[in-house]
Every structure is written in C-alpha cells, then in structure tokens.
Coordinates of C-alpha atoms and ligand atoms in Angstrom, one line a residue:
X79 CA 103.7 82.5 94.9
X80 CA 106.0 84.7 96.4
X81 CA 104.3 87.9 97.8
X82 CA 105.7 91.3 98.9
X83 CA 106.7 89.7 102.3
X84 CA 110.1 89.4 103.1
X85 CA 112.0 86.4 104.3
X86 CA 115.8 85.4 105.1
X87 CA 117.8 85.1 102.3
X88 CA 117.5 81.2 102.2
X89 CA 113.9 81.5 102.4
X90 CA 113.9 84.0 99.4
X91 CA 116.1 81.6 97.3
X92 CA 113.9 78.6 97.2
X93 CA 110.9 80.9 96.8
X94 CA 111.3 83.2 94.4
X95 CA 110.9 83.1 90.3
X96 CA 108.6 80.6 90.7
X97 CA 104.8 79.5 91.4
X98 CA 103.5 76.1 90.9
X99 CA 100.3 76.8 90.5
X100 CA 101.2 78.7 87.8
X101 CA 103.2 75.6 86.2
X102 CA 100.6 73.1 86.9
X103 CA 101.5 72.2 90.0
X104 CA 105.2 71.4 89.1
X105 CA 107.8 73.2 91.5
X106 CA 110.2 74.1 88.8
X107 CA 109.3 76.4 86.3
X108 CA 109.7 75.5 83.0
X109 CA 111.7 75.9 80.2
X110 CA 110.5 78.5 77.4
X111 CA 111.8 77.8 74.0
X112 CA 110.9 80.2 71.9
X113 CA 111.7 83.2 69.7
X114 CA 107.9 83.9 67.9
X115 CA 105.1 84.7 70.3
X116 CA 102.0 85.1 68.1
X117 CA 98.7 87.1 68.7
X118 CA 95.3 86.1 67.8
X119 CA 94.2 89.3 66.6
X120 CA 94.7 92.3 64.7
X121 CA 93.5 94.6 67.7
X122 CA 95.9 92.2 70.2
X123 CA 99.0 92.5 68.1
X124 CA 98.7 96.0 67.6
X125 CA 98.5 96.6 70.9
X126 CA 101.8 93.7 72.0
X127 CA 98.6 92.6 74.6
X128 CA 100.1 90.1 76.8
X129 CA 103.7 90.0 78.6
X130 CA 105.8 88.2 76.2
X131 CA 106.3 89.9 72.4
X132 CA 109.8 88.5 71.3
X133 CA 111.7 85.8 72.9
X134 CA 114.7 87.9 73.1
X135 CA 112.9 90.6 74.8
X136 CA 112.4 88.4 77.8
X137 CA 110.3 84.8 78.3
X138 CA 108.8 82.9 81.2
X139 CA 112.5 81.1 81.9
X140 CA 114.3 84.5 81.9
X141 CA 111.5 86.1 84.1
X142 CA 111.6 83.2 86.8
X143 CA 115.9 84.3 86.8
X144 CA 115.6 87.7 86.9
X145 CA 113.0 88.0 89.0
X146 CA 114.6 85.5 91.5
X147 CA 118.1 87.5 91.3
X148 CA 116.3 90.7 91.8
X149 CA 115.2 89.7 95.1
X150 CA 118.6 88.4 96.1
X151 CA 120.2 91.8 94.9
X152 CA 117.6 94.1 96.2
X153 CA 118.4 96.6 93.3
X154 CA 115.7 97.7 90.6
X155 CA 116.0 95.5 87.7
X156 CA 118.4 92.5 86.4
X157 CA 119.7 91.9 83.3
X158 CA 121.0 88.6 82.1
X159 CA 124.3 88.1 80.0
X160 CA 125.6 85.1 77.9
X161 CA 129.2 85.0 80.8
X162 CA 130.6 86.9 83.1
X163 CA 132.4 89.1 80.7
X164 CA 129.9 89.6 78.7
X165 CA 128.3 91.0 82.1
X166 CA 130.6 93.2 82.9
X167 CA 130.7 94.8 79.1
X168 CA 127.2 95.3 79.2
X169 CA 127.7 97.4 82.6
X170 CA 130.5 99.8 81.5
X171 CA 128.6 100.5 77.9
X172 CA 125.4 101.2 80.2
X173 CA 127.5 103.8 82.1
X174 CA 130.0 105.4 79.5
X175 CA 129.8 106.6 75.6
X176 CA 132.5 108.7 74.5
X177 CA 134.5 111.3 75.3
X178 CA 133.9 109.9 79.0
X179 CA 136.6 108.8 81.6
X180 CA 136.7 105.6 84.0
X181 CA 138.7 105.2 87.0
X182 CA 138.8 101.5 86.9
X183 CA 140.4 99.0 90.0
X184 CA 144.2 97.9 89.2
X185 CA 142.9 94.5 90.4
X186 CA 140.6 94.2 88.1
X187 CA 139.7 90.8 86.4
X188 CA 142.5 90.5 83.6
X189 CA 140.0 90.3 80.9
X190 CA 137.8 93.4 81.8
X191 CA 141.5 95.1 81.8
X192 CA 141.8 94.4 78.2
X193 CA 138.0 95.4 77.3
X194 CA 138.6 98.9 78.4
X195 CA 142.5 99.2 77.0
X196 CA 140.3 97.7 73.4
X197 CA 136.9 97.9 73.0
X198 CA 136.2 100.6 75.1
X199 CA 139.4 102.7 74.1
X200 CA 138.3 102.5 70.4
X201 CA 134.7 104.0 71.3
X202 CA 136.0 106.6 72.4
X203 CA 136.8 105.7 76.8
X204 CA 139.3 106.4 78.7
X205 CA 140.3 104.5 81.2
X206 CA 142.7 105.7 84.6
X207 CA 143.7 103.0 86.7
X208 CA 143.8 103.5 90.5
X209 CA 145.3 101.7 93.4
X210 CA 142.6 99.5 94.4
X211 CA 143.4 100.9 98.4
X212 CA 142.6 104.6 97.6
X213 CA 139.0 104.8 98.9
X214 CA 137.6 108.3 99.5
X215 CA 141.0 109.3 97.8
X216 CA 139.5 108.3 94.1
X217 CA 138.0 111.7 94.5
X218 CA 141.5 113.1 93.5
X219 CA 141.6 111.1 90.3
X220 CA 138.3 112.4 88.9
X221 CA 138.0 114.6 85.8
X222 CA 134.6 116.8 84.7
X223 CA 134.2 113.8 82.4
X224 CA 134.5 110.7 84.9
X225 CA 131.8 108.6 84.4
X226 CA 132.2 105.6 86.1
X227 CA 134.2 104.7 88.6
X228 CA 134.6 100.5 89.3
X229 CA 135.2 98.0 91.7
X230 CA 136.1 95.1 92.5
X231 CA 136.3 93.5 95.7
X232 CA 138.1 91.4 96.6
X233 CA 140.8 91.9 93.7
X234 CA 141.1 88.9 91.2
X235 CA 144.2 86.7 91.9
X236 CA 145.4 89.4 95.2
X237 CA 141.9 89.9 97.4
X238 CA 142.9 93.3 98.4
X239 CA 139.4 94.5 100.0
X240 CA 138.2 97.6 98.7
X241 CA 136.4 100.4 101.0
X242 CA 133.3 101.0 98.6
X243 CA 131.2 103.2 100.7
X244 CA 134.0 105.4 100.6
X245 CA 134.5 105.3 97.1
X246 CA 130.9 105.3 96.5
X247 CA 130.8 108.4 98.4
X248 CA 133.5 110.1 96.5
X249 CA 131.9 109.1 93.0
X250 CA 128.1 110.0 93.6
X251 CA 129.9 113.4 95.3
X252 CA 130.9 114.3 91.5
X253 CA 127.6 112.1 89.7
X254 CA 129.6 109.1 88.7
X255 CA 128.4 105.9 88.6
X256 CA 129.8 103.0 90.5
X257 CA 129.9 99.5 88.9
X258 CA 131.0 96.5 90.8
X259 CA 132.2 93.6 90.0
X260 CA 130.8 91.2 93.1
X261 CA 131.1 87.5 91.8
X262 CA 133.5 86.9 94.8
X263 CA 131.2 87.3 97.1
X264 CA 127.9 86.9 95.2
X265 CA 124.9 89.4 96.7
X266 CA 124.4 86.8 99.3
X267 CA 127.3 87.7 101.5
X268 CA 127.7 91.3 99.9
X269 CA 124.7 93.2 99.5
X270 CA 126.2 96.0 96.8
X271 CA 123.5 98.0 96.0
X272 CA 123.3 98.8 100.3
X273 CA 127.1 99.9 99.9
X274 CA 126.7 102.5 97.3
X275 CA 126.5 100.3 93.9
X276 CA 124.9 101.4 91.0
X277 CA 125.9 98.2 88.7
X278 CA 126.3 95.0 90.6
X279 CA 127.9 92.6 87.9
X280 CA 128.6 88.8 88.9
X281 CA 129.5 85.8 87.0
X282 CA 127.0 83.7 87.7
X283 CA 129.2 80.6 86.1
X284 CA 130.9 80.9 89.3
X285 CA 128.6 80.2 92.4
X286 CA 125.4 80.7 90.8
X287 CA 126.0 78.0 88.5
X288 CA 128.0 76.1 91.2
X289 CA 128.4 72.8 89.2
X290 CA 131.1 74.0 86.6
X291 CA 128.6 73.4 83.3
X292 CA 127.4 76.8 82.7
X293 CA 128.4 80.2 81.4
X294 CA 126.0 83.2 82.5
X295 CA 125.9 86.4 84.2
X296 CA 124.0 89.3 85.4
X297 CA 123.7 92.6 85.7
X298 CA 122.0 94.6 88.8
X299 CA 120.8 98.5 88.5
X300 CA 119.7 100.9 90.9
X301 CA 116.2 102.4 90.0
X302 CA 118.4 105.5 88.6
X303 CA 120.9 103.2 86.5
X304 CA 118.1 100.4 85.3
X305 CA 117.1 102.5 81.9
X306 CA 120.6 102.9 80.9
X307 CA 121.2 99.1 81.6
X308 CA 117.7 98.2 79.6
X309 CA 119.0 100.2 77.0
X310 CA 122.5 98.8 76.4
X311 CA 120.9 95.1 77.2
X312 CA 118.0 95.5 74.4
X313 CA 120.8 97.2 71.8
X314 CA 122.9 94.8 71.9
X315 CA 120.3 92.0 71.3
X316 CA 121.4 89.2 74.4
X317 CA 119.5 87.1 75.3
X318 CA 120.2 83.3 77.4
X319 CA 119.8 80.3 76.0
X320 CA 116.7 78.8 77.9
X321 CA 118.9 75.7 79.1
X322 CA 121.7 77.9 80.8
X323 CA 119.1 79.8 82.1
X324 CA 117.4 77.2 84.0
X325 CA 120.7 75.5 85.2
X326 CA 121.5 79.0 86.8
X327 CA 117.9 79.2 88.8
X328 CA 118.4 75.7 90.1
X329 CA 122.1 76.5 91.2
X330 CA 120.6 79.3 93.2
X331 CA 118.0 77.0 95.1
X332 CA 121.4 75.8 96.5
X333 CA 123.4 78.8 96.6
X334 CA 123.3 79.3 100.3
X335 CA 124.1 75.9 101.7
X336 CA 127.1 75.4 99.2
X337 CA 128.2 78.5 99.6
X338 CA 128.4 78.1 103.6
X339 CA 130.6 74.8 103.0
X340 CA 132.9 76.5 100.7
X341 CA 133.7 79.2 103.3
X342 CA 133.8 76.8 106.4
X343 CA 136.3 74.9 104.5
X344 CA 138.3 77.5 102.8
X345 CA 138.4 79.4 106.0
X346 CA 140.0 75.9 108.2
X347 CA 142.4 75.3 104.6
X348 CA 143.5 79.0 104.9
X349 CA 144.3 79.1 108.7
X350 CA 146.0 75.4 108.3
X351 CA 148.3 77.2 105.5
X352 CA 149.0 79.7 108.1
X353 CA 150.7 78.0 110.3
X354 CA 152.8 75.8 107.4
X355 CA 156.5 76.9 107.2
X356 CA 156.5 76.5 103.6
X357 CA 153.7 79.6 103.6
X358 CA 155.0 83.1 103.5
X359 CA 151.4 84.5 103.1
X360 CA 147.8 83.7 103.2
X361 CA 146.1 85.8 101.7
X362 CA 142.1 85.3 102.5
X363 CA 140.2 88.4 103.3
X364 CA 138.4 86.6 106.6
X365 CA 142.1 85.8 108.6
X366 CA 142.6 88.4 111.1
X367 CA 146.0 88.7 109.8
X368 CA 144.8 90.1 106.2
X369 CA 145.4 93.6 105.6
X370 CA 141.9 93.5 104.2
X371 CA 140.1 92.1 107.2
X372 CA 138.5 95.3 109.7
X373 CA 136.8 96.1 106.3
X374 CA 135.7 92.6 104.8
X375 CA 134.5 92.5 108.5
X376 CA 132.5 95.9 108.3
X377 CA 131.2 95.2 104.8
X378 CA 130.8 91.4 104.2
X379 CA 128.6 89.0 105.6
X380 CA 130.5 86.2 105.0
X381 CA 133.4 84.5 102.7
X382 CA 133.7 82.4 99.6
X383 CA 136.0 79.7 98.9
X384 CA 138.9 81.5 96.7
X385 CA 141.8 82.8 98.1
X386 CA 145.5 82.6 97.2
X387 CA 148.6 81.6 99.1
X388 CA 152.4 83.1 98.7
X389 CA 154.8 80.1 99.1
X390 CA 158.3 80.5 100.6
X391 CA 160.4 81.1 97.3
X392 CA 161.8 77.7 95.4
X393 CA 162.5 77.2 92.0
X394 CA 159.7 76.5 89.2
X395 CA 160.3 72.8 89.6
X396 CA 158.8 72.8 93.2
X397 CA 155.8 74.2 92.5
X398 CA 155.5 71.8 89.2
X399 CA 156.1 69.1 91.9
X400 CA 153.4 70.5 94.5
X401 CA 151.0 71.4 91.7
X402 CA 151.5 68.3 89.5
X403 CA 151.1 65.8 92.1
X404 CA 147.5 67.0 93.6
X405 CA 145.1 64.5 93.6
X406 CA 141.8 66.4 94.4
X407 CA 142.4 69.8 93.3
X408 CA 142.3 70.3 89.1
X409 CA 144.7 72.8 87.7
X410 CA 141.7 75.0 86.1
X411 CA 140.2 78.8 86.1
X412 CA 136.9 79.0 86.1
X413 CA 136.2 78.0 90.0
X414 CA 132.5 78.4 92.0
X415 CA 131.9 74.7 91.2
X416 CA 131.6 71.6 93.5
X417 CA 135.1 70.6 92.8
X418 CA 138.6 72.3 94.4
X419 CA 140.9 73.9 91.9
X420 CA 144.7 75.2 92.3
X421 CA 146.5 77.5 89.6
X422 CA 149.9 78.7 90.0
X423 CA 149.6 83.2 88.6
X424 CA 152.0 85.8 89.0
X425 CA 150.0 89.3 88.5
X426 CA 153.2 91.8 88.8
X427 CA 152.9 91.9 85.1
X428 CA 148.9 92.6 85.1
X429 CA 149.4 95.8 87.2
X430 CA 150.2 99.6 85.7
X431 CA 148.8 101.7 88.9
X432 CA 150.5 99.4 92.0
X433 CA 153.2 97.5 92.4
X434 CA 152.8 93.7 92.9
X435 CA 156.0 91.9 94.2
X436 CA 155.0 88.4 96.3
X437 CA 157.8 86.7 98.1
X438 CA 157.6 83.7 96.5
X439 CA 155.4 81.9 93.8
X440 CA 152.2 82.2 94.4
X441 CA 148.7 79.8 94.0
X442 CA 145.2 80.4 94.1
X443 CA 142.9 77.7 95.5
X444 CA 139.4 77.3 95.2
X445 CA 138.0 75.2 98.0
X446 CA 135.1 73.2 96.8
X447 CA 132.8 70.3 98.7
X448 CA 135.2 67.6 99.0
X449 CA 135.7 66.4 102.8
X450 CA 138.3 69.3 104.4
X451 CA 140.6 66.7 105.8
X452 CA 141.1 65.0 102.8
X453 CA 141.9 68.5 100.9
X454 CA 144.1 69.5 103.9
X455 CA 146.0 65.9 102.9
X456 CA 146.3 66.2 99.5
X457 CA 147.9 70.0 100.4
X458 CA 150.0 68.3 103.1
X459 CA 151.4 66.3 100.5
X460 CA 151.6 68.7 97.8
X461 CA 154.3 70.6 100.7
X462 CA 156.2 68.1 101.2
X463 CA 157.0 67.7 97.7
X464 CA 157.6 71.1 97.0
X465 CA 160.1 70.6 99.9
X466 CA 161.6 67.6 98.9
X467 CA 162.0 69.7 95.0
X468 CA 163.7 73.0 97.1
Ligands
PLP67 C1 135.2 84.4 86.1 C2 135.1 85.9 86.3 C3 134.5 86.7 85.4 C4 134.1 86.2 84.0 O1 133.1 85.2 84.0 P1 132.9 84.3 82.7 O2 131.6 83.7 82.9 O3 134.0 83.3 82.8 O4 133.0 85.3 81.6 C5 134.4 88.1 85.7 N1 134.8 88.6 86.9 C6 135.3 87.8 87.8 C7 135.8 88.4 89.1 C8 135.5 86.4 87.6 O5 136.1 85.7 88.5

C-alpha cells in the first residue's frame, strides 16, 4: 500500500507494514504462526523460491514490524529482539568480538552495565566508561582497538543529554561504530541514524508497546552496519513470538498521539514540581533550567513522559509516606505504558566514571494518560505528606 512517497511521521505510522488488499481487505495484517514453510516442488525448494523459508528467518507478522520500524527510523534494516535487553546485546555483539574495546556511557541502563562487566568481558570486551558529558572529548579515550563507542541519551534514572553528533564525529574520525540506546525518545522525536548512529537500539516495551503487556525491541543499522547486525541476529537464532509482534505494530498506529500527551503532561507535572518548595531539582531535559536543555533543543524534536525529581532531603520515612500513599501512580519499572509510575532510585552507587551526589532522595516519574490535574493532585498530596513525615 505504502509506496516510495513520503509522508509526516503520523501519516507513515498508520500506513506502513501493511496492505489490505494484500490481507483480504482487512486493515490489520495478520498474524503468521508458523515455523515450516513448505514447497511444492523439488526445483522450488532447491531454489528457497518464494519470500519466506523458515519462520525464524522472518514471516509476514515480522515483515509488516520491521518494515513499519524501518520507515520510522530511516536507517537500512531492523532487526527484532525478544526485550529491550535483548536489543541492546544483539547491538554490541554486532559491533565487537574480542580483543576489541568500548567506550560505553556512565549512564548507561544498569542492566546493559552488567552485560558488558559479564558477558561481554568473558568474550573477550573491554569495556571504558566515560562521563556521559565528554562529547568530541571521547576522542581522547579511544585505543587502536575501540570498537564501539555508545550512547545513551538521555541517561537512565539522571537524563543528562548527550552531544552525539559530537561524539559521532569523534568515533567515525577513528572507524568506530556508534550504538544508541534511543528508547527515551523513540525515533519519533529523535531521529538517530540523522545524528551520526550506526545502531539505534530501543525498547519497544516501552512506548512502542505503550499498554504495559509486552516485551520487545529492535535494533536499527545503517546500510554499512546492517550485515553485521543480520549476522549476529541470524546466529543467535531470535525470533518474536507472532503475538508480541502484532501487539507492538498496533502500539505504533498510536505512537504519535500518546506520545504527544505524555510529553504535554510530563512537561506541565515537571514545571509544577518546579516551583514546589519541597523540590530541590527537576530534572526533565525540556525545562529551560536543565543543564541538558540548548542540546535536547538542537537535537530532539520533542519529549517523553520520564523524568526524575530531587526532593529536599528528609528521612526514608517521608518519602515511604509520599510514595506509599499515591493513588494514581504504581510503584513499578518498566514505564511507556498508559498508566503513571513513581520509583524512589539512588544511582551514586551505579556510577565508576562520574560522580553522582543528589541533594536529597530522589524519584523518577513516568507521566502516563490519566487527566494532568488529577496527577498534579495525587503529587500535591503525596508533598504534603512527605512534609507532614519531615
Ligand atoms: C527498559 C529499558 C531497556 C530494557 O528493556 P526491556 O524490554 O525491559 O528489556 C533498555 N534500555 C532502556 C533505556 C530502558 O529504559
């Protein structure tokens, strides 16, 4: 259905990685089940005549994703993974074998952390980690044998903002790759392969998914990175389950609408928190006050609904007393969904490259669809008796 004419980016999510007309007349594709495809020959099977050969090698539900990501990401060629992490392992063993070196963010996602200090360190990887505010300056942490040099932006749990054209720069200088983790942002509001990416990885059980019942992710290469990336993808034998897979392609038919509402109302929460006197810090990339903000402005085309708060210091029993007694917001991790979410983190202990020293306890908030006013209550409230606990 969708031809080589191109369309705004919420035109090009309801269109693409699908064609009724192919799916007689039905809008949604449908789902493949399958693992033998058989031919009806001797002469067709030996020469794998048609698309599909294998259903791990790729069916009609994993083409109607990938092909629909693809556009979204403008990159060369997607690869699917079973989670997030699973996305971001398939990246860094497309870039790196060993006896190479990776100059990874210090505010990376915890779990990627302790990949490369495991996995990767056992095949042979070394891993450096910089401050994630270096930029061109990565270029003075790079050995013969740097291979990879990643991003993430904005930081997991402290939404420092990275300068990746400048980093990008610096790695490609030297013939590095640079893999990004972008589930923050998705590729609707940063477009990483136009910024210098080689890997894009997101977790699309974030905003992909959007409705908290899904673990997937995915994997976008540059033309010059997409036969590594085929290569680690096939080797390692993943494939979707046809379910998940269709869940994620009808969370993307939505992925522009929800996402706007999550930033409208994190951005009104955020600027609320400002002004509370029980808030030391807000920390949300799209305040004019974040340290972050000239280059979220530069780079970004718009903001999700995750950011994190430092309160004014109080013992643990306040913030049990804020926390506890939230009404709408869940005490949960995995966030992108419809719902709003609140953890309490400290990530001084996460860091070896930077320091991280907040003035007080600190929360993360994911801002989902509820009505703003009635999350800005619930918060309200949630102060008061973190107050009333000082
Ligand atoms: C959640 C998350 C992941 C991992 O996704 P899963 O699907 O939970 O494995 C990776 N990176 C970032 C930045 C995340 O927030």
């Amino acid at each position: 259905m969708a031809s080589d004419r191109t369309y705004g980016p919420m035109t090009e999510l309801v269109i693409r990685g699908r064609d009724p007309a192919e799916q007689f007349g039905f809008v949604n594709p449908p789902i493949v089940r399958g693992s033998t495809v058989v031919w009806e020959t001797m002469a067709d099977y030996a020469s794998a005549k048609g698309r599909y050969s294998y259903g791990r090698r790729g069916t009609p539900t994993s083409d109607a994703l990938c092909d629909a990501l693809a556009a979204l990401e403008g990159g060369a060629h997607v690869a699917l993974a079973t989670s997030g992490l699973n996305a971001c392992a398939l990246a860094l063993l497309a870039a790196l074998g060993a006896g190479d070196h990776l100059l990874m963010t210090d505010g990376v996602y915890e779990p990627t952390r302790r990949l490369c200090d495991g996995l990767l360190k056992k095949l042979g990887v070394e891993t450096t980690y910089y401050d994630p505010a270096l930029g061109a300056h990565v270029a003075d942490l790079m050995r013969p044998n740097t291979k990879a040099v990643y991003v993430e932006s904005p930081s997991s749990l402290t939404f420092e903002i990275q300068d990746v054209p400048a980093i990008a720069g610096a790695a490609h200088a030297r013939g590095a790759a640079v893999i990004m983790d972008n589930t923050w942002a998705t590729p609707l509001y940063f477009k990483a392969h136009d910024h210098g990416v080689d890997l894009a990885v997101s977790a699309g059980t974030k905003y992909l998914g959007g409705h908290a019942d899904v673990l997937i992710g995915w994997v976008s290469a540059t033309g010059a990175y997409a036969p590594a990336l085929k290569a680690a993808h096939g080797a390692l034998g993943l494939c979707v389950g046809p379910d998940d897979m269709f869940l994620a392609l009808r969370g993307l038919r939505t992925l522009g609408v929800r996402l706007a509402h999550h930033q409208a109302s994190a951005l009104r929460v955020a600027r609320w928190l400002e002004l509370r006197p029980e808030v030391a810090k807000v920390r949300h990339p799209a305040l004019e006050s974040d340290p972050g903000h000239a280059l979220w402005k530069r780079d970004f085309s718009g903001a999700s609904g995750l950011f994190a708060l430092e309160l004014k210091p109080a013992p643990k029993d306040a913030v049990a007393a804020l926390l506890d007694g939230l009404e709408l917001f869940g005490l949960g991790y995995s966030w992108g969904g419809f719902e709003s979410l609140a953890i309490p983190y400290d990530a001084s202990g996460v860091r070896t490259a930077t320091n991280w020293t907040p003035r007080g306890p600190t929360l993360r908030l994911h801002i989902g669809l509820e009505d703003v006013e009635d999350l800005i209550g619930d918060l309200e409230a949630g102060l008061e008796r973190y107050v009333a606990a000082s």
